[in-house]
């Protein structure tokens, strides 16, 4: 950078945050000369460490090149969120260790979106299957395992693996209608996901809105087809009911028959 730039940045940071900083981050390409200059100048001026922990992230690559504005090979967050939920994008980044290089791809984002769906589907099942959810105490053994992975240099890939181990275990227990310990394990699942910033209200509603924005069906048309199917079921016209379900299925809509009526979701 230009002469004095590091001193100005460190001075402003020290004024508002105090030195040493708990965490100082940046890309691995900033280690030399930028961060080494910061250390020399700040520690020389104040006689104490600049930061307790340094987190240098690997490059985000596309087509084996570093993604950057200067190369023009980048996507904006706004563009990505038109097709994917923010929780899915966060999952995508968490699946790689922050120090490792990462290859960006639509296929990888789609896989992350499917995995995020699985988390929210499991939590939705828990909401429908258990009571006193807010009062449940999280399973301490699960949280301790999660903390150990996060304490190991923010090992988010291993933390995510623990989450999906628990997703599989909880779905198996719910399938077998075994409720003992489910609330505590479910509370731990929510706590782990919340720590990683994966839980956001309205996930499935946002997915519906993205579908309706880009799809050929409107919400009114979907609801009308559901009403037609409900009438066919009342009249025991199973062939017509199946035809409507299959028609919606081809458009990417899944129907769920519940005690509160028929609900629809996007595949």
PDB file of C-alpha atoms in Angstrom:
ATOM      1  CA  UNK A   1       0.000   0.000   0.000  1.00  0.00           C
ATOM      2  CA  UNK A   2       0.959   3.675  -0.054  1.00  0.00           C
ATOM      3  CA  UNK A   3       3.374   4.979   2.634  1.00  0.00           C
ATOM      4  CA  UNK A   4       1.686   5.470   5.976  1.00  0.00           C
ATOM      5  CA  UNK A   5      -1.380   3.393   5.063  1.00  0.00           C
ATOM      6  CA  UNK A   6      -0.647   0.700   7.644  1.00  0.00           C
ATOM      7  CA  UNK A   7      -0.013   3.255  10.380  1.00  0.00           C
ATOM      8  CA  UNK A   8      -3.329   4.999   9.645  1.00  0.00           C
ATOM      9  CA  UNK A   9      -5.296   1.731   9.678  1.00  0.00           C
ATOM     10  CA  UNK A  10      -3.671   0.495  12.877  1.00  0.00           C
ATOM     11  CA  UNK A  11      -4.141   3.870  14.566  1.00  0.00           C
ATOM     12  CA  UNK A  12      -7.842   3.975  13.753  1.00  0.00           C
ATOM     13  CA  UNK A  13      -8.351   0.359  14.837  1.00  0.00           C
ATOM     14  CA  UNK A  14      -6.469   0.917  18.078  1.00  0.00           C
ATOM     15  CA  UNK A  15      -8.510   4.055  18.822  1.00  0.00           C
ATOM     16  CA  UNK A  16     -11.861   2.267  18.506  1.00  0.00           C
ATOM     17  CA  UNK A  17     -10.988  -1.324  19.492  1.00  0.00           C
ATOM     18  CA  UNK A  18      -7.887  -1.126  21.646  1.00  0.00           C
ATOM     19  CA  UNK A  19      -4.697  -3.164  21.198  1.00  0.00           C
ATOM     20  CA  UNK A  20      -4.149  -6.088  21.157  1.00  0.00           C
ATOM     21  CA  UNK A  21      -7.092  -7.074  18.955  1.00  0.00           C
ATOM     22  CA  UNK A  22      -8.716 -10.411  19.706  1.00  0.00           C
ATOM     23  CA  UNK A  23      -8.761 -11.438  16.045  1.00  0.00           C
ATOM     24  CA  UNK A  24      -7.169  -9.960  12.941  1.00  0.00           C
ATOM     25  CA  UNK A  25      -8.242 -11.474   9.639  1.00  0.00           C
ATOM     26  CA  UNK A  26      -7.544 -11.169   5.958  1.00  0.00           C
ATOM     27  CA  UNK A  27      -6.594 -13.076   2.840  1.00  0.00           C
ATOM     28  CA  UNK A  28      -3.398 -15.117   2.807  1.00  0.00           C
ATOM     29  CA  UNK A  29      -2.007 -12.770   0.164  1.00  0.00           C
ATOM     30  CA  UNK A  30      -1.929  -9.986   2.769  1.00  0.00           C
ATOM     31  CA  UNK A  31       0.524 -11.692   5.126  1.00  0.00           C
ATOM     32  CA  UNK A  32       3.472 -10.081   3.307  1.00  0.00           C
ATOM     33  CA  UNK A  33       3.965  -7.196   3.224  1.00  0.00           C
ATOM     34  CA  UNK A  34       0.746  -5.718   4.644  1.00  0.00           C
ATOM     35  CA  UNK A  35       0.267  -7.576   7.909  1.00  0.00           C
ATOM     36  CA  UNK A  36       3.985  -7.834   8.619  1.00  0.00           C
ATOM     37  CA  UNK A  37       4.177  -4.054   8.227  1.00  0.00           C
ATOM     38  CA  UNK A  38       1.229  -3.603  10.576  1.00  0.00           C
ATOM     39  CA  UNK A  39       2.908  -5.761  13.197  1.00  0.00           C
ATOM     40  CA  UNK A  40       6.229  -3.935  12.927  1.00  0.00           C
ATOM     41  CA  UNK A  41       4.686  -0.477  13.091  1.00  0.00           C
ATOM     42  CA  UNK A  42       2.017  -1.096  15.741  1.00  0.00           C
ATOM     43  CA  UNK A  43       4.093  -3.214  18.066  1.00  0.00           C
ATOM     44  CA  UNK A  44       7.050  -0.865  17.661  1.00  0.00           C
ATOM     45  CA  UNK A  45       4.881   2.117  18.578  1.00  0.00           C
ATOM     46  CA  UNK A  46       2.963   0.608  21.513  1.00  0.00           C
ATOM     47  CA  UNK A  47       5.213  -2.176  22.750  1.00  0.00           C
ATOM     48  CA  UNK A  48       2.480  -4.793  22.893  1.00  0.00           C
ATOM     49  CA  UNK A  49       1.113  -7.441  20.505  1.00  0.00           C
ATOM     50  CA  UNK A  50      -1.089  -6.253  17.656  1.00  0.00           C
ATOM     51  CA  UNK A  51      -3.433  -9.269  17.716  1.00  0.00           C
ATOM     52  CA  UNK A  52      -3.959 -12.433  19.738  1.00  0.00           C
ATOM     53  CA  UNK A  53      -5.070 -14.531  16.785  1.00  0.00           C
ATOM     54  CA  UNK A  54      -4.455 -14.188  13.044  1.00  0.00           C
ATOM     55  CA  UNK A  55      -6.958 -15.746  10.638  1.00  0.00           C
ATOM     56  CA  UNK A  56      -5.797 -15.797   7.026  1.00  0.00           C
ATOM     57  CA  UNK A  57      -8.319 -17.248   4.606  1.00  0.00           C
ATOM     58  CA  UNK A  58      -7.508 -19.188   1.443  1.00  0.00           C
ATOM     59  CA  UNK A  59      -8.450 -17.897  -1.988  1.00  0.00           C
ATOM     60  CA  UNK A  60     -11.879 -18.316  -3.523  1.00  0.00           C
ATOM     61  CA  UNK A  61     -11.199 -19.640  -7.032  1.00  0.00           C
ATOM     62  CA  UNK A  62     -13.250 -19.997 -10.183  1.00  0.00           C
ATOM     63  CA  UNK A  63     -11.974 -21.962 -13.155  1.00  0.00           C
ATOM     64  CA  UNK A  64      -8.701 -22.404 -11.235  1.00  0.00           C
ATOM     65  CA  UNK A  65      -8.168 -18.630 -11.003  1.00  0.00           C
ATOM     66  CA  UNK A  66      -8.535 -16.401  -7.973  1.00  0.00           C
ATOM     67  CA  UNK A  67     -11.961 -14.763  -7.997  1.00  0.00           C
ATOM     68  CA  UNK A  68     -11.455 -11.026  -7.986  1.00  0.00           C
ATOM     69  CA  UNK A  69     -13.010  -7.794  -9.186  1.00  0.00           C
ATOM     70  CA  UNK A  70      -9.908  -6.944 -11.202  1.00  0.00           C
ATOM     71  CA  UNK A  71     -10.201 -10.151 -13.243  1.00  0.00           C
ATOM     72  CA  UNK A  72     -13.945  -9.723 -13.717  1.00  0.00           C
ATOM     73  CA  UNK A  73     -14.579 -13.382 -12.816  1.00  0.00           C
ATOM     74  CA  UNK A  74     -16.855 -12.818  -9.856  1.00  0.00           C
ATOM     75  CA  UNK A  75     -20.491 -13.028  -8.751  1.00  0.00           C
ATOM     76  CA  UNK A  76     -22.118 -10.558  -6.399  1.00  0.00           C
ATOM     77  CA  UNK A  77     -23.938 -11.689  -3.272  1.00  0.00           C
ATOM     78  CA  UNK A  78     -27.089 -10.076  -4.672  1.00  0.00           C
ATOM     79  CA  UNK A  79     -26.893 -12.261  -7.795  1.00  0.00           C
ATOM     80  CA  UNK A  80     -26.350 -15.443  -5.791  1.00  0.00           C
ATOM     81  CA  UNK A  81     -29.245 -14.717  -3.422  1.00  0.00           C
ATOM     82  CA  UNK A  82     -31.637 -14.523  -6.342  1.00  0.00           C
ATOM     83  CA  UNK A  83     -31.265 -18.293  -6.649  1.00  0.00           C
ATOM     84  CA  UNK A  84     -29.965 -19.505  -3.269  1.00  0.00           C
ATOM     85  CA  UNK A  85     -30.802 -18.762   0.338  1.00  0.00           C
ATOM     86  CA  UNK A  86     -28.251 -16.922   2.464  1.00  0.00           C
ATOM     87  CA  UNK A  87     -28.150 -19.918   4.832  1.00  0.00           C
ATOM     88  CA  UNK A  88     -27.177 -22.172   1.912  1.00  0.00           C
ATOM     89  CA  UNK A  89     -24.422 -19.770   0.868  1.00  0.00           C
ATOM     90  CA  UNK A  90     -23.101 -19.698   4.430  1.00  0.00           C
ATOM     91  CA  UNK A  91     -23.212 -23.518   4.514  1.00  0.00           C
ATOM     92  CA  UNK A  92     -21.231 -23.594   1.279  1.00  0.00           C
ATOM     93  CA  UNK A  93     -18.379 -21.576   2.789  1.00  0.00           C
ATOM     94  CA  UNK A  94     -18.439 -23.435   6.105  1.00  0.00           C
ATOM     95  CA  UNK A  95     -17.960 -26.760   4.324  1.00  0.00           C
ATOM     96  CA  UNK A  96     -14.333 -25.796   3.558  1.00  0.00           C
ATOM     97  CA  UNK A  97     -11.766 -24.844   6.181  1.00  0.00           C
ATOM     98  CA  UNK A  98     -11.234 -21.110   6.077  1.00  0.00           C
ATOM     99  CA  UNK A  99      -7.476 -21.467   5.509  1.00  0.00           C
ATOM    100  CA  UNK A 100      -7.940 -23.745   2.507  1.00  0.00           C
ATOM    101  CA  UNK A 101      -8.491 -22.576  -1.083  1.00  0.00           C
ATOM    102  CA  UNK A 102     -12.045 -23.086  -2.317  1.00  0.00           C
ATOM    103  CA  UNK A 103     -13.427 -23.602  -5.804  1.00  0.00           C
ATOM    104  CA  UNK A 104     -16.699 -21.796  -6.511  1.00  0.00           C
ATOM    105  CA  UNK A 105     -19.306 -23.639  -8.578  1.00  0.00           C
ATOM    106  CA  UNK A 106     -23.066 -23.648  -9.111  1.00  0.00           C
ATOM    107  CA  UNK A 107     -23.021 -27.410  -8.483  1.00  0.00           C
ATOM    108  CA  UNK A 108     -21.379 -26.895  -5.111  1.00  0.00           C
ATOM    109  CA  UNK A 109     -23.921 -24.239  -4.156  1.00  0.00           C
ATOM    110  CA  UNK A 110     -26.780 -26.514  -5.207  1.00  0.00           C
ATOM    111  CA  UNK A 111     -25.390 -29.314  -3.050  1.00  0.00           C
ATOM    112  CA  UNK A 112     -25.077 -26.922  -0.112  1.00  0.00           C
ATOM    113  CA  UNK A 113     -28.698 -25.831  -0.655  1.00  0.00           C
ATOM    114  CA  UNK A 114     -29.889 -29.450  -0.552  1.00  0.00           C
ATOM    115  CA  UNK A 115     -27.917 -30.051   2.639  1.00  0.00           C
ATOM    116  CA  UNK A 116     -29.367 -26.906   4.209  1.00  0.00           C
ATOM    117  CA  UNK A 117     -32.857 -28.070   3.236  1.00  0.00           C
ATOM    118  CA  UNK A 118     -32.150 -31.275   5.154  1.00  0.00           C
ATOM    119  CA  UNK A 119     -31.290 -29.332   8.305  1.00  0.00           C
ATOM    120  CA  UNK A 120     -34.457 -27.234   8.123  1.00  0.00           C
ATOM    121  CA  UNK A 121     -36.627 -30.262   7.304  1.00  0.00           C
ATOM    122  CA  UNK A 122     -35.281 -32.021  10.398  1.00  0.00           C
ATOM    123  CA  UNK A 123     -35.922 -29.013  12.616  1.00  0.00           C
ATOM    124  CA  UNK A 124     -39.428 -28.753  11.176  1.00  0.00           C
ATOM    125  CA  UNK A 125     -40.017 -32.431  12.033  1.00  0.00           C
ATOM    126  CA  UNK A 126     -38.804 -31.757  15.562  1.00  0.00           C
ATOM    127  CA  UNK A 127     -41.185 -28.803  15.888  1.00  0.00           C
ATOM    128  CA  UNK A 128     -44.101 -31.018  14.873  1.00  0.00           C
ATOM    129  CA  UNK A 129     -43.049 -33.985  17.000  1.00  0.00           C
ATOM    130  CA  UNK A 130     -41.930 -32.566  20.343  1.00  0.00           C
ATOM    131  CA  UNK A 131     -43.189 -30.152  22.972  1.00  0.00           C
ATOM    132  CA  UNK A 132     -41.580 -27.645  25.311  1.00  0.00           C
ATOM    133  CA  UNK A 133     -38.952 -26.976  22.658  1.00  0.00           C
ATOM    134  CA  UNK A 134     -37.820 -23.667  24.094  1.00  0.00           C
ATOM    135  CA  UNK A 135     -37.364 -25.102  27.595  1.00  0.00           C
ATOM    136  CA  UNK A 136     -35.286 -28.098  26.515  1.00  0.00           C
ATOM    137  CA  UNK A 137     -31.690 -28.143  27.777  1.00  0.00           C
ATOM    138  CA  UNK A 138     -29.248 -29.001  24.963  1.00  0.00           C
ATOM    139  CA  UNK A 139     -27.422 -32.298  25.161  1.00  0.00           C
ATOM    140  CA  UNK A 140     -24.106 -31.321  26.784  1.00  0.00           C
ATOM    141  CA  UNK A 141     -22.059 -34.146  25.231  1.00  0.00           C
ATOM    142  CA  UNK A 142     -23.048 -33.067  21.733  1.00  0.00           C
ATOM    143  CA  UNK A 143     -22.231 -29.437  22.424  1.00  0.00           C
ATOM    144  CA  UNK A 144     -18.853 -30.372  23.911  1.00  0.00           C
ATOM    145  CA  UNK A 145     -17.940 -32.327  20.775  1.00  0.00           C
ATOM    146  CA  UNK A 146     -18.983 -29.319  18.704  1.00  0.00           C
ATOM    147  CA  UNK A 147     -16.882 -26.949  20.831  1.00  0.00           C
ATOM    148  CA  UNK A 148     -13.824 -29.156  20.449  1.00  0.00           C
ATOM    149  CA  UNK A 149     -14.071 -28.962  16.661  1.00  0.00           C
ATOM    150  CA  UNK A 150     -14.607 -25.204  16.684  1.00  0.00           C
ATOM    151  CA  UNK A 151     -11.699 -24.746  19.104  1.00  0.00           C
ATOM    152  CA  UNK A 152      -9.485 -26.623  16.633  1.00  0.00           C
ATOM    153  CA  UNK A 153      -8.780 -23.564  14.474  1.00  0.00           C
ATOM    154  CA  UNK A 154     -12.466 -23.095  13.537  1.00  0.00           C
ATOM    155  CA  UNK A 155     -12.760 -26.553  11.999  1.00  0.00           C
ATOM    156  CA  UNK A 156     -16.165 -25.858  10.487  1.00  0.00           C
ATOM    157  CA  UNK A 157     -16.112 -28.885   8.098  1.00  0.00           C
ATOM    158  CA  UNK A 158     -15.874 -31.204  11.113  1.00  0.00           C
ATOM    159  CA  UNK A 159     -18.477 -29.158  12.982  1.00  0.00           C
ATOM    160  CA  UNK A 160     -20.842 -29.555  10.020  1.00  0.00           C
ATOM    161  CA  UNK A 161     -20.136 -33.295   9.977  1.00  0.00           C
ATOM    162  CA  UNK A 162     -21.294 -33.471  13.611  1.00  0.00           C
ATOM    163  CA  UNK A 163     -24.448 -31.578  12.700  1.00  0.00           C
ATOM    164  CA  UNK A 164     -25.302 -33.999   9.899  1.00  0.00           C
ATOM    165  CA  UNK A 165     -24.522 -37.017  12.070  1.00  0.00           C
ATOM    166  CA  UNK A 166     -27.139 -35.628  14.433  1.00  0.00           C
ATOM    167  CA  UNK A 167     -29.583 -34.867  11.599  1.00  0.00           C
ATOM    168  CA  UNK A 168     -29.408 -38.519  10.515  1.00  0.00           C
ATOM    169  CA  UNK A 169     -29.731 -39.788  14.085  1.00  0.00           C
ATOM    170  CA  UNK A 170     -32.723 -37.563  14.873  1.00  0.00           C
ATOM    171  CA  UNK A 171     -34.573 -38.529  11.701  1.00  0.00           C
ATOM    172  CA  UNK A 172     -34.015 -42.195  12.498  1.00  0.00           C
ATOM    173  CA  UNK A 173     -35.400 -41.704  16.023  1.00  0.00           C
ATOM    174  CA  UNK A 174     -38.398 -39.791  14.667  1.00  0.00           C
ATOM    175  CA  UNK A 175     -39.045 -42.476  12.039  1.00  0.00           C
ATOM    176  CA  UNK A 176     -39.032 -45.108  14.784  1.00  0.00           C
ATOM    177  CA  UNK A 177     -41.173 -42.867  17.038  1.00  0.00           C
ATOM    178  CA  UNK A 178     -38.546 -42.988  19.783  1.00  0.00           C
ATOM    179  CA  UNK A 179     -38.903 -39.735  21.711  1.00  0.00           C
ATOM    180  CA  UNK A 180     -36.607 -40.269  24.702  1.00  0.00           C
ATOM    181  CA  UNK A 181     -33.838 -37.681  24.620  1.00  0.00           C
ATOM    182  CA  UNK A 182     -35.046 -36.199  21.327  1.00  0.00           C
ATOM    183  CA  UNK A 183     -35.800 -32.765  22.791  1.00  0.00           C
ATOM    184  CA  UNK A 184     -32.313 -32.393  24.306  1.00  0.00           C
ATOM    185  CA  UNK A 185     -30.663 -33.584  21.100  1.00  0.00           C
ATOM    186  CA  UNK A 186     -32.883 -31.313  19.042  1.00  0.00           C
ATOM    187  CA  UNK A 187     -31.968 -28.354  21.254  1.00  0.00           C
ATOM    188  CA  UNK A 188     -28.278 -29.179  20.722  1.00  0.00           C
ATOM    189  CA  UNK A 189     -28.824 -29.334  16.964  1.00  0.00           C
ATOM    190  CA  UNK A 190     -30.423 -25.896  16.996  1.00  0.00           C
ATOM    191  CA  UNK A 191     -27.636 -24.492  19.179  1.00  0.00           C
ATOM    192  CA  UNK A 192     -24.908 -25.830  16.870  1.00  0.00           C
ATOM    193  CA  UNK A 193     -26.648 -24.510  13.748  1.00  0.00           C
ATOM    194  CA  UNK A 194     -27.317 -21.160  15.377  1.00  0.00           C
ATOM    195  CA  UNK A 195     -23.644 -20.803  16.339  1.00  0.00           C
ATOM    196  CA  UNK A 196     -22.715 -21.200  12.663  1.00  0.00           C
ATOM    197  CA  UNK A 197     -25.397 -18.726  11.593  1.00  0.00           C
ATOM    198  CA  UNK A 198     -27.395 -21.340   9.690  1.00  0.00           C
ATOM    199  CA  UNK A 199     -30.794 -20.690  11.314  1.00  0.00           C
ATOM    200  CA  UNK A 200     -32.930 -17.948   9.807  1.00  0.00           C
ATOM    201  CA  UNK A 201     -36.709 -17.640  10.106  1.00  0.00           C
ATOM    202  CA  UNK A 202     -38.824 -18.132   6.988  1.00  0.00           C
ATOM    203  CA  UNK A 203     -36.423 -20.422   5.134  1.00  0.00           C
ATOM    204  CA  UNK A 204     -39.063 -22.420   3.239  1.00  0.00           C
ATOM    205  CA  UNK A 205     -41.161 -19.339   2.530  1.00  0.00           C
ATOM    206  CA  UNK A 206     -38.167 -17.658   0.914  1.00  0.00           C
ATOM    207  CA  UNK A 207     -37.616 -20.795  -1.152  1.00  0.00           C
ATOM    208  CA  UNK A 208     -41.230 -20.598  -2.333  1.00  0.00           C
ATOM    209  CA  UNK A 209     -40.835 -16.959  -3.314  1.00  0.00           C
ATOM    210  CA  UNK A 210     -37.717 -17.689  -5.361  1.00  0.00           C
ATOM    211  CA  UNK A 211     -39.604 -20.513  -7.101  1.00  0.00           C
ATOM    212  CA  UNK A 212     -42.623 -18.328  -7.851  1.00  0.00           C
ATOM    213  CA  UNK A 213     -40.412 -15.541  -9.185  1.00  0.00           C
ATOM    214  CA  UNK A 214     -38.736 -17.824 -11.719  1.00  0.00           C
ATOM    215  CA  UNK A 215     -41.292 -20.595 -12.239  1.00  0.00           C
ATOM    216  CA  UNK A 216     -44.272 -20.934 -14.564  1.00  0.00           C
ATOM    217  CA  UNK A 217     -46.820 -21.451 -11.774  1.00  0.00           C
ATOM    218  CA  UNK A 218     -48.378 -18.773  -9.608  1.00  0.00           C
ATOM    219  CA  UNK A 219     -49.353 -19.253  -5.974  1.00  0.00           C
ATOM    220  CA  UNK A 220     -53.033 -18.921  -6.967  1.00  0.00           C
ATOM    221  CA  UNK A 221     -52.697 -21.682  -9.583  1.00  0.00           C
ATOM    222  CA  UNK A 222     -50.977 -24.004  -7.113  1.00  0.00           C
ATOM    223  CA  UNK A 223     -53.674 -23.439  -4.492  1.00  0.00           C
ATOM    224  CA  UNK A 224     -56.406 -24.052  -7.098  1.00  0.00           C
ATOM    225  CA  UNK A 225     -54.824 -27.367  -8.111  1.00  0.00           C
ATOM    226  CA  UNK A 226     -54.597 -28.351  -4.447  1.00  0.00           C
ATOM    227  CA  UNK A 227     -58.318 -27.586  -3.998  1.00  0.00           C
ATOM    228  CA  UNK A 228     -59.118 -29.702  -7.074  1.00  0.00           C
ATOM    229  CA  UNK A 229     -57.084 -32.547  -5.650  1.00  0.00           C
ATOM    230  CA  UNK A 230     -58.819 -32.214  -2.258  1.00  0.00           C
ATOM    231  CA  UNK A 231     -62.216 -32.510  -3.978  1.00  0.00           C
ATOM    232  CA  UNK A 232     -61.036 -35.557  -5.915  1.00  0.00           C
ATOM    233  CA  UNK A 233     -59.888 -37.199  -2.693  1.00  0.00           C
ATOM    234  CA  UNK A 234     -63.223 -36.507  -0.983  1.00  0.00           C
ATOM    235  CA  UNK A 235     -64.954 -38.109  -3.985  1.00  0.00           C
ATOM    236  CA  UNK A 236     -62.447 -41.015  -3.816  1.00  0.00           C
ATOM    237  CA  UNK A 237     -61.320 -40.214  -7.316  1.00  0.00           C
ATOM    238  CA  UNK A 238     -57.787 -41.391  -6.597  1.00  0.00           C
ATOM    239  CA  UNK A 239     -56.721 -41.381 -10.228  1.00  0.00           C
ATOM    240  CA  UNK A 240     -57.499 -37.660 -10.586  1.00  0.00           C
ATOM    241  CA  UNK A 241     -55.892 -36.889  -7.229  1.00  0.00           C
ATOM    242  CA  UNK A 242     -52.718 -38.702  -8.289  1.00  0.00           C
ATOM    243  CA  UNK A 243     -52.746 -36.951 -11.665  1.00  0.00           C
ATOM    244  CA  UNK A 244     -52.784 -33.521 -10.011  1.00  0.00           C
ATOM    245  CA  UNK A 245     -50.071 -34.520  -7.553  1.00  0.00           C
ATOM    246  CA  UNK A 246     -47.911 -35.783 -10.421  1.00  0.00           C
ATOM    247  CA  UNK A 247     -48.569 -32.626 -12.448  1.00  0.00           C
ATOM    248  CA  UNK A 248     -47.358 -30.481  -9.581  1.00  0.00           C
ATOM    249  CA  UNK A 249     -44.444 -32.831  -9.032  1.00  0.00           C
ATOM    250  CA  UNK A 250     -43.241 -32.310 -12.589  1.00  0.00           C
ATOM    251  CA  UNK A 251     -43.196 -28.574 -11.890  1.00  0.00           C
ATOM    252  CA  UNK A 252     -41.047 -29.090  -8.797  1.00  0.00           C
ATOM    253  CA  UNK A 253     -43.811 -29.003  -6.157  1.00  0.00           C
ATOM    254  CA  UNK A 254     -44.153 -31.568  -3.356  1.00  0.00           C
ATOM    255  CA  UNK A 255     -47.470 -31.943  -1.530  1.00  0.00           C
ATOM    256  CA  UNK A 256     -47.738 -32.867   2.131  1.00  0.00           C
ATOM    257  CA  UNK A 257     -51.087 -33.967   3.574  1.00  0.00           C
ATOM    258  CA  UNK A 258     -51.390 -32.906   7.219  1.00  0.00           C
ATOM    259  CA  UNK A 259     -54.105 -32.585   9.836  1.00  0.00           C
ATOM    260  CA  UNK A 260     -54.219 -28.873   9.000  1.00  0.00           C
ATOM    261  CA  UNK A 261     -54.710 -29.506   5.279  1.00  0.00           C
ATOM    262  CA  UNK A 262     -52.507 -30.010   2.260  1.00  0.00           C
ATOM    263  CA  UNK A 263     -49.269 -28.010   2.256  1.00  0.00           C
ATOM    264  CA  UNK A 264     -46.921 -27.493  -0.663  1.00  0.00           C
ATOM    265  CA  UNK A 265     -43.171 -27.199  -0.794  1.00  0.00           C
ATOM    266  CA  UNK A 266     -40.534 -26.735  -3.451  1.00  0.00           C
ATOM    267  CA  UNK A 267     -38.353 -29.760  -4.122  1.00  0.00           C
TER     268      UNK A 267
END
